[in-house]
mmCIF file of C-alpha atoms and ligand atoms in Angstrom:
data_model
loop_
_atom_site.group_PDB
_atom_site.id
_atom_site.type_symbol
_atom_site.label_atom_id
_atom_site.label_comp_id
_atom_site.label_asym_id
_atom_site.label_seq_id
_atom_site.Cartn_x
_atom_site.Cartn_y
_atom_site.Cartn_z
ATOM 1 C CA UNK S 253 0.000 0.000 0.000
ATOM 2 C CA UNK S 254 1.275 3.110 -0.609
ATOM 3 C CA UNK S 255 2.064 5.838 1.923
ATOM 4 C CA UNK S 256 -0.805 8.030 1.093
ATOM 5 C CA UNK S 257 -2.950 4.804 1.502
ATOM 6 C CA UNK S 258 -1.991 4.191 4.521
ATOM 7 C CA UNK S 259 -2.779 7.536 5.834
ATOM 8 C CA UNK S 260 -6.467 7.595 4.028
ATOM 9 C CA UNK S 261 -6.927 4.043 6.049
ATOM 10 C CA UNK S 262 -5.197 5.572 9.813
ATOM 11 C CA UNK S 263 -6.897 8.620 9.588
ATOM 12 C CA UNK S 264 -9.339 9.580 6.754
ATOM 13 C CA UNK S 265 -10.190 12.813 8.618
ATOM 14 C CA UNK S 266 -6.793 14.022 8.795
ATOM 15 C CA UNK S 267 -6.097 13.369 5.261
ATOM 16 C CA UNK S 268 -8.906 14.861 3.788
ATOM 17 C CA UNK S 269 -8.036 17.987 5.814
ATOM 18 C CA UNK S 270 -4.057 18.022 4.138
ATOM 19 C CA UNK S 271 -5.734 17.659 0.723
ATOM 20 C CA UNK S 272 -7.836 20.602 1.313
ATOM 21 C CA UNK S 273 -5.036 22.900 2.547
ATOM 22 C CA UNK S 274 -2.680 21.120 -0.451
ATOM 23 C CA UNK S 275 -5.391 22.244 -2.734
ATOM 24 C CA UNK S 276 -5.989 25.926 -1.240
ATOM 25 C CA UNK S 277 -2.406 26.703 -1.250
ATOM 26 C CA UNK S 278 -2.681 25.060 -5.148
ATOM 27 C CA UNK S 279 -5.531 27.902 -5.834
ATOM 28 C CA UNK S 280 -3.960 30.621 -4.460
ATOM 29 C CA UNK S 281 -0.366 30.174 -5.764
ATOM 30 C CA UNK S 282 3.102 28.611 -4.563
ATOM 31 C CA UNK S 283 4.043 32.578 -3.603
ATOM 32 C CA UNK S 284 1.209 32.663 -1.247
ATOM 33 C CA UNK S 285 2.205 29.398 0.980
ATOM 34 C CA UNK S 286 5.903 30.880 1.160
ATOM 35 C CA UNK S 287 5.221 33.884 2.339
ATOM 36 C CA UNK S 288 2.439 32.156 5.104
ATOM 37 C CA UNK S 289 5.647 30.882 6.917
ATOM 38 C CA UNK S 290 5.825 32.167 10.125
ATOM 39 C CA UNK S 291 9.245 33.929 10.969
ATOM 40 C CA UNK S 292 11.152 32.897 14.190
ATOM 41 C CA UNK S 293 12.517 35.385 16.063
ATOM 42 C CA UNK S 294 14.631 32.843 18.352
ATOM 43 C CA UNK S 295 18.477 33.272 18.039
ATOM 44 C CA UNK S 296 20.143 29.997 17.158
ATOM 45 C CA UNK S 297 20.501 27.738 20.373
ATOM 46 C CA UNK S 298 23.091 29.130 22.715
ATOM 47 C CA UNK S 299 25.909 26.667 23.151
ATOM 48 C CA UNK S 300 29.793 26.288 22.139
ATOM 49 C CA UNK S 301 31.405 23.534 23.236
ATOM 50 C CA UNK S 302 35.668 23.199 23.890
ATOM 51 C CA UNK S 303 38.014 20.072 24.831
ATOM 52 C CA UNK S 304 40.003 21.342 27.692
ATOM 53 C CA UNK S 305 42.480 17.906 28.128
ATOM 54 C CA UNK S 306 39.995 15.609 28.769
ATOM 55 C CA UNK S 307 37.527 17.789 29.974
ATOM 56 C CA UNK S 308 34.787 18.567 27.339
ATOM 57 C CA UNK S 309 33.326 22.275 28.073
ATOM 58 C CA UNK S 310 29.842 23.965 27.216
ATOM 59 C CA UNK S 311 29.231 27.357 27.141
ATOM 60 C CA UNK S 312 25.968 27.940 27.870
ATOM 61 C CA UNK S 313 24.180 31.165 26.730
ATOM 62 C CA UNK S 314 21.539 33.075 29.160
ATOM 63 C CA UNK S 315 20.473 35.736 27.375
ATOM 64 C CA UNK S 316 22.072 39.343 27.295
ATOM 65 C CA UNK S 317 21.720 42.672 29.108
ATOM 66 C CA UNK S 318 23.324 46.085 28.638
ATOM 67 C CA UNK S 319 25.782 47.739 31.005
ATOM 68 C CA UNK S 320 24.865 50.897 32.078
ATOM 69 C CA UNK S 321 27.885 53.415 32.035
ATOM 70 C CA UNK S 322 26.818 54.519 35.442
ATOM 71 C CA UNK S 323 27.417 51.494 37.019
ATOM 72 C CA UNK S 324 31.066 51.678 36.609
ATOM 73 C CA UNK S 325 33.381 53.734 39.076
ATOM 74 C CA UNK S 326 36.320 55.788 37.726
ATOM 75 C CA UNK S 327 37.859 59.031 37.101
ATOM 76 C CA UNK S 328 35.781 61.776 35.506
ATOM 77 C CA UNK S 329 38.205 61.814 32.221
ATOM 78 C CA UNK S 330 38.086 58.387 32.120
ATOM 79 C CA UNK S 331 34.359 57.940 32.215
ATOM 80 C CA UNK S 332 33.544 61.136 29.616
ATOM 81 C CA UNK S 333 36.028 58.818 27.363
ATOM 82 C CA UNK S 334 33.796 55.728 28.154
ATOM 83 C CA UNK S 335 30.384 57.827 27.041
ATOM 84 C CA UNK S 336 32.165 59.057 24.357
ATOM 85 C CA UNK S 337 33.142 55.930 22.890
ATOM 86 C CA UNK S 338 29.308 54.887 23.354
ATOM 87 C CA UNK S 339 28.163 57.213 20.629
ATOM 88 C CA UNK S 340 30.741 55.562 18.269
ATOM 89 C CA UNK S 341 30.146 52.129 19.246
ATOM 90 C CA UNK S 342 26.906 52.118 21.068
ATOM 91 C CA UNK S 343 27.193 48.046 21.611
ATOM 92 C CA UNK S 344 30.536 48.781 23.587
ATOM 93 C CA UNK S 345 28.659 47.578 26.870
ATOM 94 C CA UNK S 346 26.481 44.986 25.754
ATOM 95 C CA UNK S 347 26.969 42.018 27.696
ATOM 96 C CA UNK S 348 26.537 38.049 26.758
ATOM 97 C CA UNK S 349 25.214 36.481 29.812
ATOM 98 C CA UNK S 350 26.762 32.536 30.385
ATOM 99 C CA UNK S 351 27.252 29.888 32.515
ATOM 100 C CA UNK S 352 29.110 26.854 32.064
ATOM 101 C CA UNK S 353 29.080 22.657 31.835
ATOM 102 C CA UNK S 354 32.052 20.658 32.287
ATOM 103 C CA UNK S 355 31.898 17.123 31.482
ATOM 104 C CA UNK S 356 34.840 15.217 33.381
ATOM 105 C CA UNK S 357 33.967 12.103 31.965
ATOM 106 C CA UNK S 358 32.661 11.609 35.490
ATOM 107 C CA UNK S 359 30.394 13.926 36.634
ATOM 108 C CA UNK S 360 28.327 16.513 34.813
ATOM 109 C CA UNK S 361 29.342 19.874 36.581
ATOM 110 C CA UNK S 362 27.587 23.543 36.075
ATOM 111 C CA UNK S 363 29.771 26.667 36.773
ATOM 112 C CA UNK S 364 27.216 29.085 37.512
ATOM 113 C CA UNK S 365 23.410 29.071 36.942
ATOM 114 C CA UNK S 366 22.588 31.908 34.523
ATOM 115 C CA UNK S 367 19.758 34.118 35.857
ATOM 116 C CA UNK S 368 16.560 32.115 35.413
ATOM 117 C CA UNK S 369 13.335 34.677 36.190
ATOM 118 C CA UNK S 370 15.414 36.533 39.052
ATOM 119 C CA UNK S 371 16.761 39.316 36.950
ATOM 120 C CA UNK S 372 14.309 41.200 35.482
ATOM 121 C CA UNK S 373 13.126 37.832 33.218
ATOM 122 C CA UNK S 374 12.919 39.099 29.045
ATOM 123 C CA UNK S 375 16.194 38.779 27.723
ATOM 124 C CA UNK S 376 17.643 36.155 30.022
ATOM 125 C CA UNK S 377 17.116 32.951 31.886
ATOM 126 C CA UNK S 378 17.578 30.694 28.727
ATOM 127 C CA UNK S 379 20.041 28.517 30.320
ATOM 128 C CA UNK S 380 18.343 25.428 31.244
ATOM 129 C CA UNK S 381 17.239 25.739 27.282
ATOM 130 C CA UNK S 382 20.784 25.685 26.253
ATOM 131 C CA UNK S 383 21.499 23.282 28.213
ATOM 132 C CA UNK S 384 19.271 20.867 26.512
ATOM 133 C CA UNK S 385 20.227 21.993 23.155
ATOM 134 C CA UNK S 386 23.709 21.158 24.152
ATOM 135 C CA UNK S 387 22.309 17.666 24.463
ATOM 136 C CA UNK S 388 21.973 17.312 28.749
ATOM 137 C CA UNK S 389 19.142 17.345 31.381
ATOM 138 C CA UNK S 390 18.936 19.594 34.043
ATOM 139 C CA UNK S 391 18.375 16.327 36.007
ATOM 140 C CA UNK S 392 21.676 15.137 34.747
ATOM 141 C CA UNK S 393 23.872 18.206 36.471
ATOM 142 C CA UNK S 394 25.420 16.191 39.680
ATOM 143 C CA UNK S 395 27.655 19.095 40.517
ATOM 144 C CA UNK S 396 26.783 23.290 40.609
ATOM 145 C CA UNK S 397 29.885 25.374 41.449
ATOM 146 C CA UNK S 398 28.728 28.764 42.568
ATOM 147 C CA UNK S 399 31.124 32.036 41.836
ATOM 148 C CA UNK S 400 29.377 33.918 44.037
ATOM 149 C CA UNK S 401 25.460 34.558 45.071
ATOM 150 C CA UNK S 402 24.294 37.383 42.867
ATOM 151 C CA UNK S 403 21.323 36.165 40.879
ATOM 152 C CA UNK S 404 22.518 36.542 37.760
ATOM 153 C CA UNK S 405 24.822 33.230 38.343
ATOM 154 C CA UNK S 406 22.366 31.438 40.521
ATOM 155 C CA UNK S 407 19.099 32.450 39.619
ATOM 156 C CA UNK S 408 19.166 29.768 36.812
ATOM 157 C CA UNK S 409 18.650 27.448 39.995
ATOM 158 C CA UNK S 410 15.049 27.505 41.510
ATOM 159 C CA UNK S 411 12.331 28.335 39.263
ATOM 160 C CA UNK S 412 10.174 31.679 41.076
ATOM 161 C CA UNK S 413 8.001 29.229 42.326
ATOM 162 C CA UNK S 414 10.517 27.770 44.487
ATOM 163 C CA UNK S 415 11.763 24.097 42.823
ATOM 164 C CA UNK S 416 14.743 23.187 41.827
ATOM 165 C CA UNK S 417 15.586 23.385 38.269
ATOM 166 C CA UNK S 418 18.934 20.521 38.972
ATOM 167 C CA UNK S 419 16.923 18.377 41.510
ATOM 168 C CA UNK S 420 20.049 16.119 41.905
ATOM 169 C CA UNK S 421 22.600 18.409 41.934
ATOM 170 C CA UNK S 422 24.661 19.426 45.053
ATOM 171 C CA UNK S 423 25.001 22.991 45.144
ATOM 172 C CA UNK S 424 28.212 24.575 46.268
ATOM 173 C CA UNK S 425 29.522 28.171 47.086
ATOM 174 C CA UNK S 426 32.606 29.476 49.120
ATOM 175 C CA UNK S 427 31.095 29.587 53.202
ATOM 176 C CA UNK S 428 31.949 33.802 53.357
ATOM 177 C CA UNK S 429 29.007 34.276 50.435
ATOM 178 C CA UNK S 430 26.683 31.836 51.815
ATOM 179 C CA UNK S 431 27.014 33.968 55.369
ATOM 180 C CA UNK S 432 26.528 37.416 53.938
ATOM 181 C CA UNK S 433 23.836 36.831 51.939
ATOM 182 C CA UNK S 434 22.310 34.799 53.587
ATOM 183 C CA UNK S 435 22.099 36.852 56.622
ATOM 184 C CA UNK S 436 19.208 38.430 57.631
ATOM 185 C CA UNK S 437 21.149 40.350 60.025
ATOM 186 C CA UNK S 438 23.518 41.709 57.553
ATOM 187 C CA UNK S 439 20.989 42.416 54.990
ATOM 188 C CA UNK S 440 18.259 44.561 57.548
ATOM 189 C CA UNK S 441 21.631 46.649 57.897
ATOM 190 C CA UNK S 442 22.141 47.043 54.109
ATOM 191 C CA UNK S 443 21.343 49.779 51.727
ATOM 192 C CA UNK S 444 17.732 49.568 49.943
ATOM 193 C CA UNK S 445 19.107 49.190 46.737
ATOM 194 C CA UNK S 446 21.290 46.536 47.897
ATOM 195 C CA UNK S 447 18.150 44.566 49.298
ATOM 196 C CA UNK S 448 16.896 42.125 46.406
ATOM 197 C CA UNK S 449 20.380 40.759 45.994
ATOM 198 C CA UNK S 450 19.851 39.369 50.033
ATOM 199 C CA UNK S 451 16.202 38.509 48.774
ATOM 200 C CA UNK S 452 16.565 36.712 45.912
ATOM 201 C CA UNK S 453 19.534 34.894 47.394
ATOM 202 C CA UNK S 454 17.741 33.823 50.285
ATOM 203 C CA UNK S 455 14.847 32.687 48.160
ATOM 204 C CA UNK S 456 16.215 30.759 45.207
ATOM 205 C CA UNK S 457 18.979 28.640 47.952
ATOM 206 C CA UNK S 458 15.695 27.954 50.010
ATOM 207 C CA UNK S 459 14.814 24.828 48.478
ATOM 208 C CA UNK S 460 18.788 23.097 48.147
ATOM 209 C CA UNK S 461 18.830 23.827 51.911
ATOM 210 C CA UNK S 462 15.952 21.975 52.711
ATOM 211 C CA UNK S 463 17.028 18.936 50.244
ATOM 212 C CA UNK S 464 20.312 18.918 51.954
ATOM 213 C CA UNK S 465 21.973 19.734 48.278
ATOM 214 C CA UNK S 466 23.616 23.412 49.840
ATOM 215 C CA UNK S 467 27.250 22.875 50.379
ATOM 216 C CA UNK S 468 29.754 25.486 51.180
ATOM 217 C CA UNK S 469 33.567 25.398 51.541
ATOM 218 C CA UNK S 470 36.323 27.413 52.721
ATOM 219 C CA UNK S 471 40.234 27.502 52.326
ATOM 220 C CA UNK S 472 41.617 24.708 49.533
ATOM 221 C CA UNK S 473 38.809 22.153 50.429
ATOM 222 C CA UNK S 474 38.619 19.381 47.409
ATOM 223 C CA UNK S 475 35.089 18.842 45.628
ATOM 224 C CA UNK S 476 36.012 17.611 42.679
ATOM 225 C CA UNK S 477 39.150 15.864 41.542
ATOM 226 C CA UNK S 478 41.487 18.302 38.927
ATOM 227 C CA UNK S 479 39.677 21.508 40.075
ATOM 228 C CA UNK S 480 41.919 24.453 42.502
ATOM 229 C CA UNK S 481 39.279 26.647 44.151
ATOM 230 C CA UNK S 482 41.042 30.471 43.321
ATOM 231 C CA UNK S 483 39.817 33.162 46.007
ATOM 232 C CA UNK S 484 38.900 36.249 44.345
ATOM 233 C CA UNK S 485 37.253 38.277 47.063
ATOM 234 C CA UNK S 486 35.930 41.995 46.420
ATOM 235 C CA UNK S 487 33.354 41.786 44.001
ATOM 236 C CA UNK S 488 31.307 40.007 46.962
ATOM 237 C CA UNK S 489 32.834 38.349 50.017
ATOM 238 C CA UNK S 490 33.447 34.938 49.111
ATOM 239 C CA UNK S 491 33.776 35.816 45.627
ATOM 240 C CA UNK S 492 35.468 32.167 43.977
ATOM 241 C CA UNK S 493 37.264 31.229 40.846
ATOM 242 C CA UNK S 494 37.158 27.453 39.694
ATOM 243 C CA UNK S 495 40.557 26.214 37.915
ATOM 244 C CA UNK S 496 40.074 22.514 36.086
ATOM 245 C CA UNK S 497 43.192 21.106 34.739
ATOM 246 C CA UNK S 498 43.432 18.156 32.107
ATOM 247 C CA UNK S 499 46.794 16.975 30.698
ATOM 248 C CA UNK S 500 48.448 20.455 31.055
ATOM 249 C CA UNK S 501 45.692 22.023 29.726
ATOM 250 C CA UNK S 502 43.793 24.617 31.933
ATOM 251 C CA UNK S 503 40.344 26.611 32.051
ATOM 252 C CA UNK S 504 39.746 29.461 34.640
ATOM 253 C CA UNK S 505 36.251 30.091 35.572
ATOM 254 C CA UNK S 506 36.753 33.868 37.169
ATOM 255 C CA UNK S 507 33.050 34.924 37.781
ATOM 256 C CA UNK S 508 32.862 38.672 38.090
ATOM 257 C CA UNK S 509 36.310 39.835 37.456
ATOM 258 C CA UNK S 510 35.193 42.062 34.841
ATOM 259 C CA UNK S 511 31.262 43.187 34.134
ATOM 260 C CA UNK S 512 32.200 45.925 31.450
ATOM 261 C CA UNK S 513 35.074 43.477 29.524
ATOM 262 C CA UNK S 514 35.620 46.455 26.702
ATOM 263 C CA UNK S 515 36.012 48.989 29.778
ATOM 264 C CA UNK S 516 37.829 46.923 32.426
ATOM 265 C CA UNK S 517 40.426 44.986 30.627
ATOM 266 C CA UNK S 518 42.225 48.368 29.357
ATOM 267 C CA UNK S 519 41.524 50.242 32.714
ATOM 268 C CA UNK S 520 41.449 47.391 35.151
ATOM 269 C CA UNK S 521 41.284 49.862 37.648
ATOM 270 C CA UNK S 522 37.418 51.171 37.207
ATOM 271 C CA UNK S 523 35.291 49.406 39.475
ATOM 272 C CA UNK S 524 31.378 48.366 39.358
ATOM 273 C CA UNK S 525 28.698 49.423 41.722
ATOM 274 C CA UNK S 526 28.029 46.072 42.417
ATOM 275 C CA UNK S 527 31.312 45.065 43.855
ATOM 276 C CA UNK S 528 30.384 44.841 48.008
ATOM 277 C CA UNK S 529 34.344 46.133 48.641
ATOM 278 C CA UNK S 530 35.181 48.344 45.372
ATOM 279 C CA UNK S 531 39.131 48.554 46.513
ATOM 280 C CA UNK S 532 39.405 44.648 46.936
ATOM 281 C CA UNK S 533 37.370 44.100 43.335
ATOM 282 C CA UNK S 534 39.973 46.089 42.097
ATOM 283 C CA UNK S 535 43.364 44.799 43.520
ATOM 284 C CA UNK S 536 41.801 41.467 43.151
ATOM 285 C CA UNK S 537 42.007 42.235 39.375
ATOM 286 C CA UNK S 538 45.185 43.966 39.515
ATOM 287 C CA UNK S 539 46.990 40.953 41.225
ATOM 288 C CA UNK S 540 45.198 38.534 38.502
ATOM 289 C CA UNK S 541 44.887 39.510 35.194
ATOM 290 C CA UNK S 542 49.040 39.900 34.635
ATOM 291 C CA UNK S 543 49.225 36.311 35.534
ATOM 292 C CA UNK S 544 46.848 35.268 33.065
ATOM 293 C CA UNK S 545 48.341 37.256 30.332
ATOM 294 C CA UNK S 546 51.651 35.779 31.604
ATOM 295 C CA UNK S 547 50.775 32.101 31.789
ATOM 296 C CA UNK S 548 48.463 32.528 28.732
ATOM 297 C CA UNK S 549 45.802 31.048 30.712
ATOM 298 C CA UNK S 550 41.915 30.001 29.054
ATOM 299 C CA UNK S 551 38.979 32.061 30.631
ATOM 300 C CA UNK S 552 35.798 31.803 30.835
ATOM 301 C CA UNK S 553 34.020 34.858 31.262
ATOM 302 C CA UNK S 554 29.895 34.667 32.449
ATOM 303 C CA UNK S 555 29.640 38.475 31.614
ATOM 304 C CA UNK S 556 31.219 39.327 27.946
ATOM 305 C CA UNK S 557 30.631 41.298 25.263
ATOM 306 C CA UNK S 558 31.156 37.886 23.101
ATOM 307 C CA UNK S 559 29.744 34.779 22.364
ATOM 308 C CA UNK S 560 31.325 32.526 22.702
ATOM 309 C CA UNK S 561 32.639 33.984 26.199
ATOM 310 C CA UNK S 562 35.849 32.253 26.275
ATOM 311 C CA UNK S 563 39.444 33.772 25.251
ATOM 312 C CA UNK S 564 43.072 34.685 26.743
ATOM 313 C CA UNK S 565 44.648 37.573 27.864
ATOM 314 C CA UNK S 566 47.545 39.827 26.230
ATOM 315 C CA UNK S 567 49.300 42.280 28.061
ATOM 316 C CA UNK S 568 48.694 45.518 26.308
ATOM 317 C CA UNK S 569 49.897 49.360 27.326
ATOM 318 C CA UNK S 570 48.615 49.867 31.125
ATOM 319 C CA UNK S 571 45.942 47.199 30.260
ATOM 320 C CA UNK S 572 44.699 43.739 28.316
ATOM 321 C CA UNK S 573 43.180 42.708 24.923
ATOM 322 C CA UNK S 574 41.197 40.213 24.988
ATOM 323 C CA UNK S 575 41.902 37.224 22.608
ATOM 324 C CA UNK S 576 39.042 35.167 21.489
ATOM 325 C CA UNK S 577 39.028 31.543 21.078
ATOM 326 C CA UNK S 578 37.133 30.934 17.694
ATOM 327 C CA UNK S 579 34.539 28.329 16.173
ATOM 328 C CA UNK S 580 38.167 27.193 14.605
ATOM 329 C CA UNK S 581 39.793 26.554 18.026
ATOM 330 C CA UNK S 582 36.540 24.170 18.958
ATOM 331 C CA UNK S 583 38.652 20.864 19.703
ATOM 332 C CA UNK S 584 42.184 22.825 19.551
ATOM 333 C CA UNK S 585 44.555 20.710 21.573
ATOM 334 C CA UNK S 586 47.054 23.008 22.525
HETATM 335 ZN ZN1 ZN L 618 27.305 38.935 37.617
#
């Protein structure tokens, strides 16, 4: 029987209905059932992935945002330069919101959460999404590494009605974040605008608490074989860097070291308003970023002006240029 057959005899409704729509589309032209095609406005799904050794890493895209000039803290000259160069280039402080998976071979480990609904929803919270693009399950993540508890990295964790998005993942984050915002103490004496960064903390940890999946760690603790925990304090309290090493190969996870990438990397000096200790963000920087232009390190960066968010330092002038890894470097083994 033939295929057409075989649908008349399964469901003679349905294929009575396709011959009439065949046949209108027929009458009114092949131009007309062309144009009917809807348009998708999605951007093509957000993942890159990189061999690191043995270690196979995802970038995972969140969505993007825009970096207000007046978040950033420096000198008057340089900041009239900085809205100067915005009329020129007015994507200079666009930002590429990203978390990331590393597959040991192992375990299935997130770095970072991505926003979810906790910051402002719209344009980000598409992890999870990525994620499955990228060919993995929420369910599958056994392992989230936490920079630090803004909600832009761990929003992506608890949906805003309060369940976990990685229901077997352990959840970890350095013990100095978990106790600041955490506390309620600390945040009743904090400034208003500081408030829904203690809020949404609070709310999205709530349910890996209560599941016994919230972890946190201090000093050179070991979580997971081939990773070095790298204190970065300053941007928040317990601010943390993940290092993973594979056969001499290395990738740095550095959280919030920069938020304005285009801005920071050539004046490493100019802070953000959202760095709890601005002087510590910035010598925290200062002591860092020479060393990875020395050693010629591999970043990952969750805030960057590219996609995909991953690249190396080179010393230039008083500052850095960044140096993109490219769809070309995908399984570079260098
Ligand atoms: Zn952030």
């Amino acid at each position: 029987m033939t295929l057409q057959g075989n649908m008349l005899k399964r469901n003679p409704m349905r294929f009575a209905a396709g011959l009439l729509v065949a046949l209108a589309s027929f009458v009114a032209g092949p131009n007309a059932a062309l144009a009917a095609a809807p348009q998708h406005h999605d951007q093509a799904p957000g993942f890159y992935r990189l061999k690191v050794g043995d270690l196979e890493v995802t970038a995972l895209y969140d969505g993007t945002g825009v970096f207000d000039p007046h978040w950033l803290n420096g000198t008057q000259a340089m900041m009239d330069g900085v809205v100067k160069r915005l009329h020129e280039d007015p994507h200079m402080l666009d930002v590429v919101d990203t978390g990331f998976l590393v597959n040991t071979g192992k375990q299935l480990i997130l770095v970072d959460a991505g926003a979810g609904a906790w910051w402002g929803g719209g344009a980000l919270g598409r992890l999870a999404g990525s994620l499955r693009s990228a060919g993995y399950r929420p369910e599958e993540v056994d392992i989230v590494l936490v920079t630090h508890l803004h909600s832009d990295h761990v929003g992506g964790l608890t949906t805003q009605d309060g369940k976990r998005v990685f229901p077997n993942a352990d959840v970890y984050v350095a013990k100095a974040d978990s106790d600041f915002w955490l506390s309620p103490e600390i945040a009743a004496k904090a400034p208003k605008d500081a408030q829904p960064f203690f809020e949404s903390a609070r709310a999205i940890v709530a349910p890996y608490i209560q599941a016994g999946k919230w972890h946190t760690f201090s000093g050179s603790d070991t979580i997971v074989d081939g990773m070095q925990l790298v204190p970065l304090s300053g941007h928040t309290p317990g601010h943390t860097g993940y290092e993973f090493s594979s056969k001499g190969q290395t990738i740095l996870f550095w959280g919030d070291i920069v938020h304005a990438q285009r801005v920071q990397l050539q004046h490493p000096e100019v802070t953000a308003m959202f760095d709890t200790d601005q002087t510590a963000a910035a010598a925290t920087r200062q002591q860092l970023l020479p060393k990875l232009a020395r050693e010629d390190v591999l970043i990952a960066v969750p805030h960057s002006s590219f996609f995909p968010p991953l690249g190396r330092l080179r010393k230039e002038g008083s500052g850095y240029t960044w140096v993109p890894v490219v769809f070309t470097d995908q399984w570079d083994e260098r």
